[in-house]
Amino acid sequence: MGDKIAIIVHGGAGAWNLASARLVTAITACREAAQAGQQLLMAGGSALDAVETAVRLLEACPVLDAGRGSYPNRNGDIEMDALIMDGRTLDSGAVAAVQRIRYPISLARRVMQETKHALLVGAGAEAFADQIGFPRCETADLLVPEMETSPSAGPYGDTVGAVALDATGNLAVATSTGGMRRKMPGRVGDSPLVGAGGYADNRTAAVSATGHGELLMKIVISKQVCDFVAAGLTAQAASETAIRLLAERTGGTGGLITVDRFGQVGIAFNTAAMPYAFSLGDGKIVDGR
Ligand code: ASP
């Protein structure tokens, strides 16, 4: 328990062009998402509600690879992955390779809360959405042509995520992505996988990852950060150490945001940039990239 609240969000670690208007838009979206989460936490809201609310705002942002703005796969379809996890119970919910969903993170939460399962994929996840009356959209509603053609976009690296600590000491994470640009149909990255794209445990920390999914999953990177926190590292040192491990063991690039059970945050990446924003308690929103 504690009176500290904290939230941190990211808009993906990748080959960002530091001079691009896209990066400015992404940072602004991160600020808005962090602020919405902070307001919710300050009003006594839960960490789960804060991360879901923040990620929905990022999914709506057209320059980020999640929800609207997701990269199409090789067939021109948009297949999205999302994960939410509750650090109090270790419950998680995820969807993978889902199509025609505006806010995949909210569908992931419904999987967590309304099924006995942790991960639903493809047609089955879409059938579940229809069964519970979850709003569907058209692929055209998600497609943002500039995302496909933008010279400043890399193959990956604009996935979104949020981690939060609420006033009752609960931690939560949410991560959402359209995955890699022009991926093979059916390809699923780290984002919806517990321990890889995110992890939250009230005993240690909540972590959201971004970057080259096939490599992030090799070291189960988000759980690795929690294990480093359990071993006594600060949120910042644990995040930096995990990114070093990623580079050393896999040659991979990516980024991490972390909040530990004391409300201390960590931010690390080894890519050109990773737009982020955070707030501690009722403090000002701090952004960076
Ligand atoms: N990690 C995501 C994936 O591999 C990509 C990203 O972070 O942008 O699907």
Tab-separated table of C-alpha atoms and ligand atoms in Angstrom:
chain	number	residue	atom	x	y	z
A	1	MET	CA	0.000	0.000	0.000
A	2	GLY	CA	1.093	3.537	-0.516
A	3	ASP	CA	-0.113	6.947	-1.468
A	4	LYS	CA	2.137	7.015	-4.494
A	5	ILE	CA	0.653	6.765	-7.914
A	6	ALA	CA	2.597	6.633	-11.140
A	7	ILE	CA	1.994	6.085	-14.820
A	8	ILE	CA	4.333	5.834	-17.779
A	9	VAL	CA	3.468	5.230	-21.427
A	10	HIS	CA	5.470	4.633	-24.620
A	11	GLY	CA	4.871	4.941	-28.353
A	12	GLY	CA	7.444	2.365	-29.442
A	13	ALA	CA	11.215	2.013	-29.704
A	14	GLY	CA	12.421	1.956	-33.277
A	15	ALA	CA	13.989	3.743	-36.212
A	16	TRP	CA	12.324	7.095	-35.507
A	17	ASN	CA	13.450	10.078	-37.543
A	18	LEU	CA	14.298	12.600	-34.822
A	19	ALA	CA	13.335	15.536	-37.050
A	20	SER	CA	9.962	14.130	-38.119
A	21	ALA	CA	6.558	15.647	-37.397
A	22	ARG	CA	5.447	12.073	-36.732
A	23	LEU	CA	7.660	11.900	-33.651
A	24	VAL	CA	6.246	15.187	-32.338
A	25	THR	CA	2.703	13.851	-32.807
A	26	ALA	CA	3.678	10.625	-31.033
A	27	ILE	CA	5.104	12.501	-28.037
A	28	THR	CA	1.956	14.633	-27.820
A	29	ALA	CA	-0.165	11.467	-27.861
A	30	CYS	CA	2.007	9.992	-25.100
A	31	ARG	CA	1.511	13.136	-22.991
A	32	GLU	CA	-2.265	12.966	-23.446
A	33	ALA	CA	-2.331	9.274	-22.607
A	34	ALA	CA	-0.213	9.749	-19.461
A	35	GLN	CA	-2.376	12.655	-18.373
A	36	ALA	CA	-5.618	10.712	-18.824
A	37	GLY	CA	-4.138	7.869	-16.788
A	38	GLN	CA	-2.868	10.219	-14.085
A	39	GLN	CA	-6.288	11.867	-13.722
A	40	LEU	CA	-7.924	8.506	-13.360
A	41	LEU	CA	-5.391	7.386	-10.742
A	42	MET	CA	-5.736	10.658	-8.827
A	43	ALA	CA	-9.505	10.121	-8.681
A	44	GLY	CA	-8.856	6.739	-7.021
A	45	GLY	CA	-9.098	4.682	-10.210
A	46	SER	CA	-7.324	1.353	-10.607
A	47	ALA	CA	-4.017	0.732	-12.348
A	48	LEU	CA	-5.870	-1.567	-14.769
A	49	ASP	CA	-8.304	1.186	-15.748
A	50	ALA	CA	-5.433	3.669	-16.083
A	51	VAL	CA	-3.370	1.503	-18.453
A	52	GLU	CA	-6.408	0.535	-20.529
A	53	THR	CA	-7.503	4.172	-20.850
A	54	ALA	CA	-3.996	5.321	-21.759
A	55	VAL	CA	-3.503	2.591	-24.362
A	56	ARG	CA	-6.900	3.256	-25.967
A	57	LEU	CA	-5.767	6.850	-26.573
A	58	LEU	CA	-2.540	5.590	-28.134
A	59	GLU	CA	-4.465	3.044	-30.243
A	60	ALA	CA	-6.526	5.950	-31.573
A	61	CYS	CA	-3.388	7.924	-32.540
A	62	PRO	CA	-2.908	7.496	-36.315
A	63	VAL	CA	0.904	7.721	-36.272
A	64	LEU	CA	1.359	4.786	-33.902
A	65	ASP	CA	1.346	1.105	-34.878
A	66	ALA	CA	-1.642	-0.012	-32.779
A	67	GLY	CA	-5.362	0.137	-33.441
A	68	ARG	CA	-5.815	2.870	-36.057
A	69	GLY	CA	-2.478	3.337	-37.820
A	70	SER	CA	-1.421	-0.312	-37.524
A	71	TYR	CA	0.882	-1.599	-40.248
A	72	PRO	CA	-0.803	-3.847	-42.816
A	73	ASN	CA	0.636	-7.319	-43.338
A	74	ARG	CA	1.817	-8.660	-46.728
A	75	ASN	CA	-1.779	-9.244	-47.814
A	76	GLY	CA	-2.837	-5.707	-46.885
A	77	ASP	CA	-4.791	-6.940	-43.861
A	78	ILE	CA	-4.310	-5.508	-40.390
A	79	GLU	CA	-3.722	-8.123	-37.686
A	80	MET	CA	-3.279	-6.777	-34.174
A	81	ASP	CA	-1.982	-8.139	-30.856
A	82	ALA	CA	-2.654	-6.831	-27.329
A	83	LEU	CA	-2.012	-7.853	-23.726
A	84	ILE	CA	-3.245	-6.594	-20.369
A	85	MET	CA	-2.049	-7.916	-16.993
A	86	ASP	CA	-3.113	-7.360	-13.400
A	87	GLY	CA	-0.180	-7.335	-10.970
A	88	ARG	CA	-2.416	-8.118	-7.986
A	89	THR	CA	-3.737	-11.475	-9.218
A	90	LEU	CA	-1.302	-12.158	-12.077
A	91	ASP	CA	-4.390	-12.554	-14.275
A	92	SER	CA	-3.808	-11.640	-17.884
A	93	GLY	CA	-5.850	-11.361	-21.052
A	94	ALA	CA	-4.583	-11.160	-24.608
A	95	VAL	CA	-5.627	-11.278	-28.226
A	96	ALA	CA	-3.429	-12.010	-31.230
A	97	ALA	CA	-3.817	-11.611	-34.993
A	98	VAL	CA	-7.257	-10.020	-34.590
A	99	GLN	CA	-8.797	-8.048	-37.431
A	100	ARG	CA	-11.337	-5.222	-37.633
A	101	ILE	CA	-11.105	-4.183	-33.968
A	102	ARG	CA	-10.666	-0.516	-33.127
A	103	TYR	CA	-9.446	-0.987	-29.545
A	104	PRO	CA	-7.740	-4.382	-29.171
A	105	ILE	CA	-6.616	-3.624	-25.592
A	106	SER	CA	-10.228	-3.510	-24.420
A	107	LEU	CA	-10.932	-6.855	-26.085
A	108	ALA	CA	-7.868	-8.274	-24.282
A	109	ARG	CA	-9.353	-7.058	-20.998
A	110	ARG	CA	-12.661	-8.760	-21.770
A	111	VAL	CA	-10.741	-12.009	-22.447
A	112	MET	CA	-9.166	-11.646	-19.002
A	113	GLN	CA	-12.429	-10.880	-17.248
A	114	GLU	CA	-15.015	-12.898	-19.145
A	115	THR	CA	-13.324	-16.122	-20.210
A	116	LYS	CA	-11.347	-18.835	-18.435
A	117	HIS	CA	-8.547	-18.290	-20.910
A	118	ALA	CA	-5.601	-15.926	-21.196
A	119	LEU	CA	-5.072	-15.654	-24.973
A	120	LEU	CA	-7.501	-15.851	-27.887
A	121	VAL	CA	-6.302	-15.637	-31.475
A	122	GLY	CA	-7.638	-14.811	-34.915
A	123	ALA	CA	-11.109	-16.053	-35.857
A	124	GLY	CA	-11.787	-17.341	-32.339
A	125	ALA	CA	-10.988	-13.975	-30.773
A	126	GLU	CA	-13.182	-12.246	-33.356
A	127	ALA	CA	-16.052	-14.677	-32.675
A	128	PHE	CA	-15.699	-13.888	-28.958
A	129	ALA	CA	-15.848	-10.166	-29.764
A	130	ASP	CA	-19.049	-10.651	-31.761
A	131	GLN	CA	-20.548	-12.877	-29.088
A	132	ILE	CA	-20.124	-10.208	-26.382
A	133	GLY	CA	-21.226	-7.405	-28.698
A	134	PHE	CA	-17.754	-5.852	-28.762
A	135	PRO	CA	-17.589	-3.068	-31.389
A	136	ARG	CA	-16.130	-4.103	-34.763
A	137	CYS	CA	-14.895	-1.862	-37.566
A	138	GLU	CA	-13.625	-2.193	-41.125
A	139	THR	CA	-9.962	-2.603	-42.072
A	140	ALA	CA	-10.314	0.723	-43.898
A	141	ASP	CA	-11.065	2.408	-40.544
A	142	LEU	CA	-7.658	1.235	-39.250
A	143	LEU	CA	-5.571	1.894	-42.349
A	144	VAL	CA	-3.559	5.100	-42.371
A	145	PRO	CA	-1.821	5.332	-45.775
A	146	GLU	CA	1.012	7.548	-44.466
A	147	MET	CA	2.018	4.748	-42.079
A	148	GLU	CA	2.510	2.373	-44.982
A	149	THR	CA	4.510	4.782	-47.102
A	150	SER	CA	6.278	6.947	-44.510
A	151	PRO	CA	10.010	6.925	-45.161
A	152	SER	CA	10.563	7.640	-41.486
A	153	ALA	CA	8.921	4.400	-40.361
A	154	GLY	CA	11.055	1.318	-39.750
A	155	PRO	CA	9.914	-2.328	-39.930
A	156	TYR	CA	8.717	-2.108	-36.327
A	157	GLY	CA	8.993	0.217	-33.373
A	158	ASP	CA	5.809	2.174	-32.880
A	159	THR	CA	3.914	-0.247	-30.723
A	160	VAL	CA	2.284	1.312	-27.658
A	161	GLY	CA	2.240	0.468	-23.962
A	162	ALA	CA	1.461	1.724	-20.480
A	163	VAL	CA	2.344	0.695	-16.929
A	164	ALA	CA	0.821	2.121	-13.759
A	165	LEU	CA	0.791	1.946	-9.973
A	166	ASP	CA	-2.469	2.908	-8.253
A	167	ALA	CA	-3.095	4.323	-4.775
A	168	THR	CA	-3.826	0.874	-3.333
A	169	GLY	CA	-0.461	-0.465	-4.479
A	170	ASN	CA	-1.687	-2.418	-7.491
A	171	LEU	CA	0.426	-2.567	-10.636
A	172	ALA	CA	-0.809	-3.180	-14.196
A	173	VAL	CA	0.480	-3.231	-17.767
A	174	ALA	CA	-1.113	-2.889	-21.194
A	175	THR	CA	0.677	-3.346	-24.545
A	176	SER	CA	-0.892	-3.111	-28.019
A	177	THR	CA	0.484	-3.399	-31.555
A	178	GLY	CA	-0.208	-3.901	-35.220
A	179	GLY	CA	3.081	-5.828	-35.272
A	180	MET	CA	5.774	-5.624	-37.902
A	181	ARG	CA	5.319	-3.837	-41.165
A	182	ARG	CA	4.467	-6.238	-44.046
A	183	LYS	CA	4.671	-9.243	-41.731
A	184	MET	CA	3.613	-12.718	-42.828
A	185	PRO	CA	-0.089	-13.261	-42.230
A	186	GLY	CA	-0.418	-15.068	-38.906
A	187	ARG	CA	2.827	-13.691	-37.509
A	188	VAL	CA	2.543	-12.866	-33.811
A	189	GLY	CA	5.276	-10.964	-31.985
A	190	ASP	CA	6.159	-10.517	-28.342
A	191	SER	CA	3.442	-7.995	-27.521
A	192	PRO	CA	0.563	-10.339	-26.534
A	193	LEU	CA	2.837	-12.856	-24.784
A	194	VAL	CA	2.929	-12.769	-20.990
A	195	GLY	CA	6.460	-12.022	-19.815
A	196	ALA	CA	7.649	-10.845	-23.244
A	197	GLY	CA	5.471	-7.905	-24.345
A	198	GLY	CA	4.527	-7.129	-20.776
A	199	TYR	CA	4.492	-8.347	-17.207
A	200	ALA	CA	3.036	-7.036	-13.950
A	201	ASP	CA	3.502	-8.395	-10.444
A	202	ASN	CA	2.651	-6.365	-7.339
A	203	ARG	CA	5.706	-7.890	-5.644
A	204	THR	CA	8.097	-6.320	-8.132
A	205	ALA	CA	7.109	-4.135	-11.088
A	206	ALA	CA	5.023	-3.623	-14.200
A	207	VAL	CA	6.836	-3.556	-17.544
A	208	SER	CA	5.884	-2.961	-21.187
A	209	ALA	CA	8.284	-3.846	-24.005
A	210	THR	CA	8.681	-2.742	-27.606
A	211	GLY	CA	11.110	-3.535	-30.402
A	212	HIS	CA	12.012	-6.551	-32.499
A	213	GLY	CA	9.483	-9.049	-31.191
A	214	GLU	CA	11.186	-12.254	-32.314
A	215	LEU	CA	14.267	-11.227	-30.309
A	216	LEU	CA	12.472	-9.718	-27.285
A	217	MET	CA	10.692	-13.009	-26.724
A	218	LYS	CA	13.968	-14.937	-26.674
A	219	ILE	CA	14.851	-13.434	-23.309
A	220	VAL	CA	11.241	-13.038	-22.025
A	221	ILE	CA	12.279	-9.478	-21.518
A	222	SER	CA	9.497	-7.999	-19.386
A	223	LYS	CA	9.635	-10.824	-16.839
A	224	GLN	CA	13.417	-10.472	-16.896
A	225	VAL	CA	13.070	-6.847	-15.760
A	226	CYS	CA	10.804	-7.963	-12.880
A	227	ASP	CA	13.373	-10.589	-11.899
A	228	PHE	CA	16.103	-7.940	-11.852
A	229	VAL	CA	13.872	-5.767	-9.624
A	230	ALA	CA	13.303	-8.776	-7.337
A	231	ALA	CA	17.087	-9.126	-7.116
A	232	GLY	CA	17.354	-5.558	-5.827
A	233	LEU	CA	17.886	-3.402	-8.915
A	234	THR	CA	16.031	-0.102	-9.284
A	235	ALA	CA	13.430	0.152	-12.030
A	236	GLN	CA	15.892	2.178	-14.110
A	237	ALA	CA	18.861	-0.170	-13.588
A	238	ALA	CA	16.683	-3.235	-14.246
A	239	SER	CA	15.399	-1.748	-17.519
A	240	GLU	CA	18.903	-0.793	-18.680
A	241	THR	CA	20.303	-4.189	-17.737
A	242	ALA	CA	17.567	-6.004	-19.679
A	243	ILE	CA	18.209	-3.908	-22.800
A	244	ARG	CA	21.925	-4.711	-22.509
A	245	LEU	CA	21.080	-8.388	-22.172
A	246	LEU	CA	18.838	-8.151	-25.266
A	247	ALA	CA	21.706	-6.683	-27.282
A	248	GLU	CA	24.324	-9.106	-25.962
A	249	ARG	CA	22.316	-12.316	-26.258
A	250	THR	CA	20.255	-11.636	-29.382
A	251	GLY	CA	21.696	-8.572	-31.111
A	252	GLY	CA	18.205	-7.132	-30.769
A	253	THR	CA	16.974	-3.594	-30.414
A	254	GLY	CA	14.041	-2.380	-28.389
A	255	GLY	CA	12.799	-0.429	-25.427
A	256	LEU	CA	11.195	-0.826	-22.009
A	257	ILE	CA	9.101	1.192	-19.596
A	258	THR	CA	8.894	0.067	-15.986
A	259	VAL	CA	7.199	1.172	-12.782
A	260	ASP	CA	8.088	-0.653	-9.591
A	261	ARG	CA	5.953	-1.178	-6.486
A	262	PHE	CA	7.365	1.993	-4.937
A	263	GLY	CA	6.292	4.094	-7.914
A	264	GLN	CA	9.785	4.538	-9.307
A	265	VAL	CA	10.012	4.505	-13.080
A	266	GLY	CA	12.547	3.114	-15.521
A	267	ILE	CA	13.007	3.964	-19.188
A	268	ALA	CA	15.562	2.284	-21.461
A	269	PHE	CA	15.995	1.732	-25.189
A	270	ASN	CA	18.803	1.143	-27.690
A	271	THR	CA	17.027	2.473	-30.786
A	272	ALA	CA	17.033	5.946	-32.351
A	273	ALA	CA	14.160	6.992	-30.124
A	274	MET	CA	11.238	5.863	-28.016
A	275	PRO	CA	8.579	8.526	-27.386
A	276	TYR	CA	7.355	8.343	-23.791
A	277	ALA	CA	5.621	10.358	-21.076
A	278	PHE	CA	5.198	9.795	-17.356
A	279	SER	CA	3.918	11.382	-14.185
A	280	LEU	CA	4.653	10.663	-10.534
A	281	GLY	CA	1.950	11.414	-7.968
A	282	ASP	CA	0.150	14.612	-8.926
A	283	GLY	CA	3.298	15.949	-10.598
A	284	LYS	CA	3.681	17.439	-14.043
A	285	ILE	CA	3.747	15.224	-17.124
A	286	VAL	CA	7.358	14.648	-18.216
A	287	ASP	CA	8.002	13.599	-21.804
A	288	GLY	CA	10.985	12.497	-23.806
A	289	ARG	CA	12.169	10.290	-26.649
B	1	ASP	N1	7.331	-5.616	-30.551
B	1	ASP	C1	6.432	-5.421	-31.666
B	1	ASP	C2	6.360	-6.676	-32.476
B	1	ASP	O1	7.373	-7.313	-32.683
B	1	ASP	C3	6.843	-4.310	-32.549
B	1	ASP	C4	7.076	-2.974	-31.877
B	1	ASP	O2	7.455	-2.908	-30.720
B	1	ASP	O3	6.851	-1.961	-32.542
B	1	ASP	O4	5.290	-7.003	-32.961
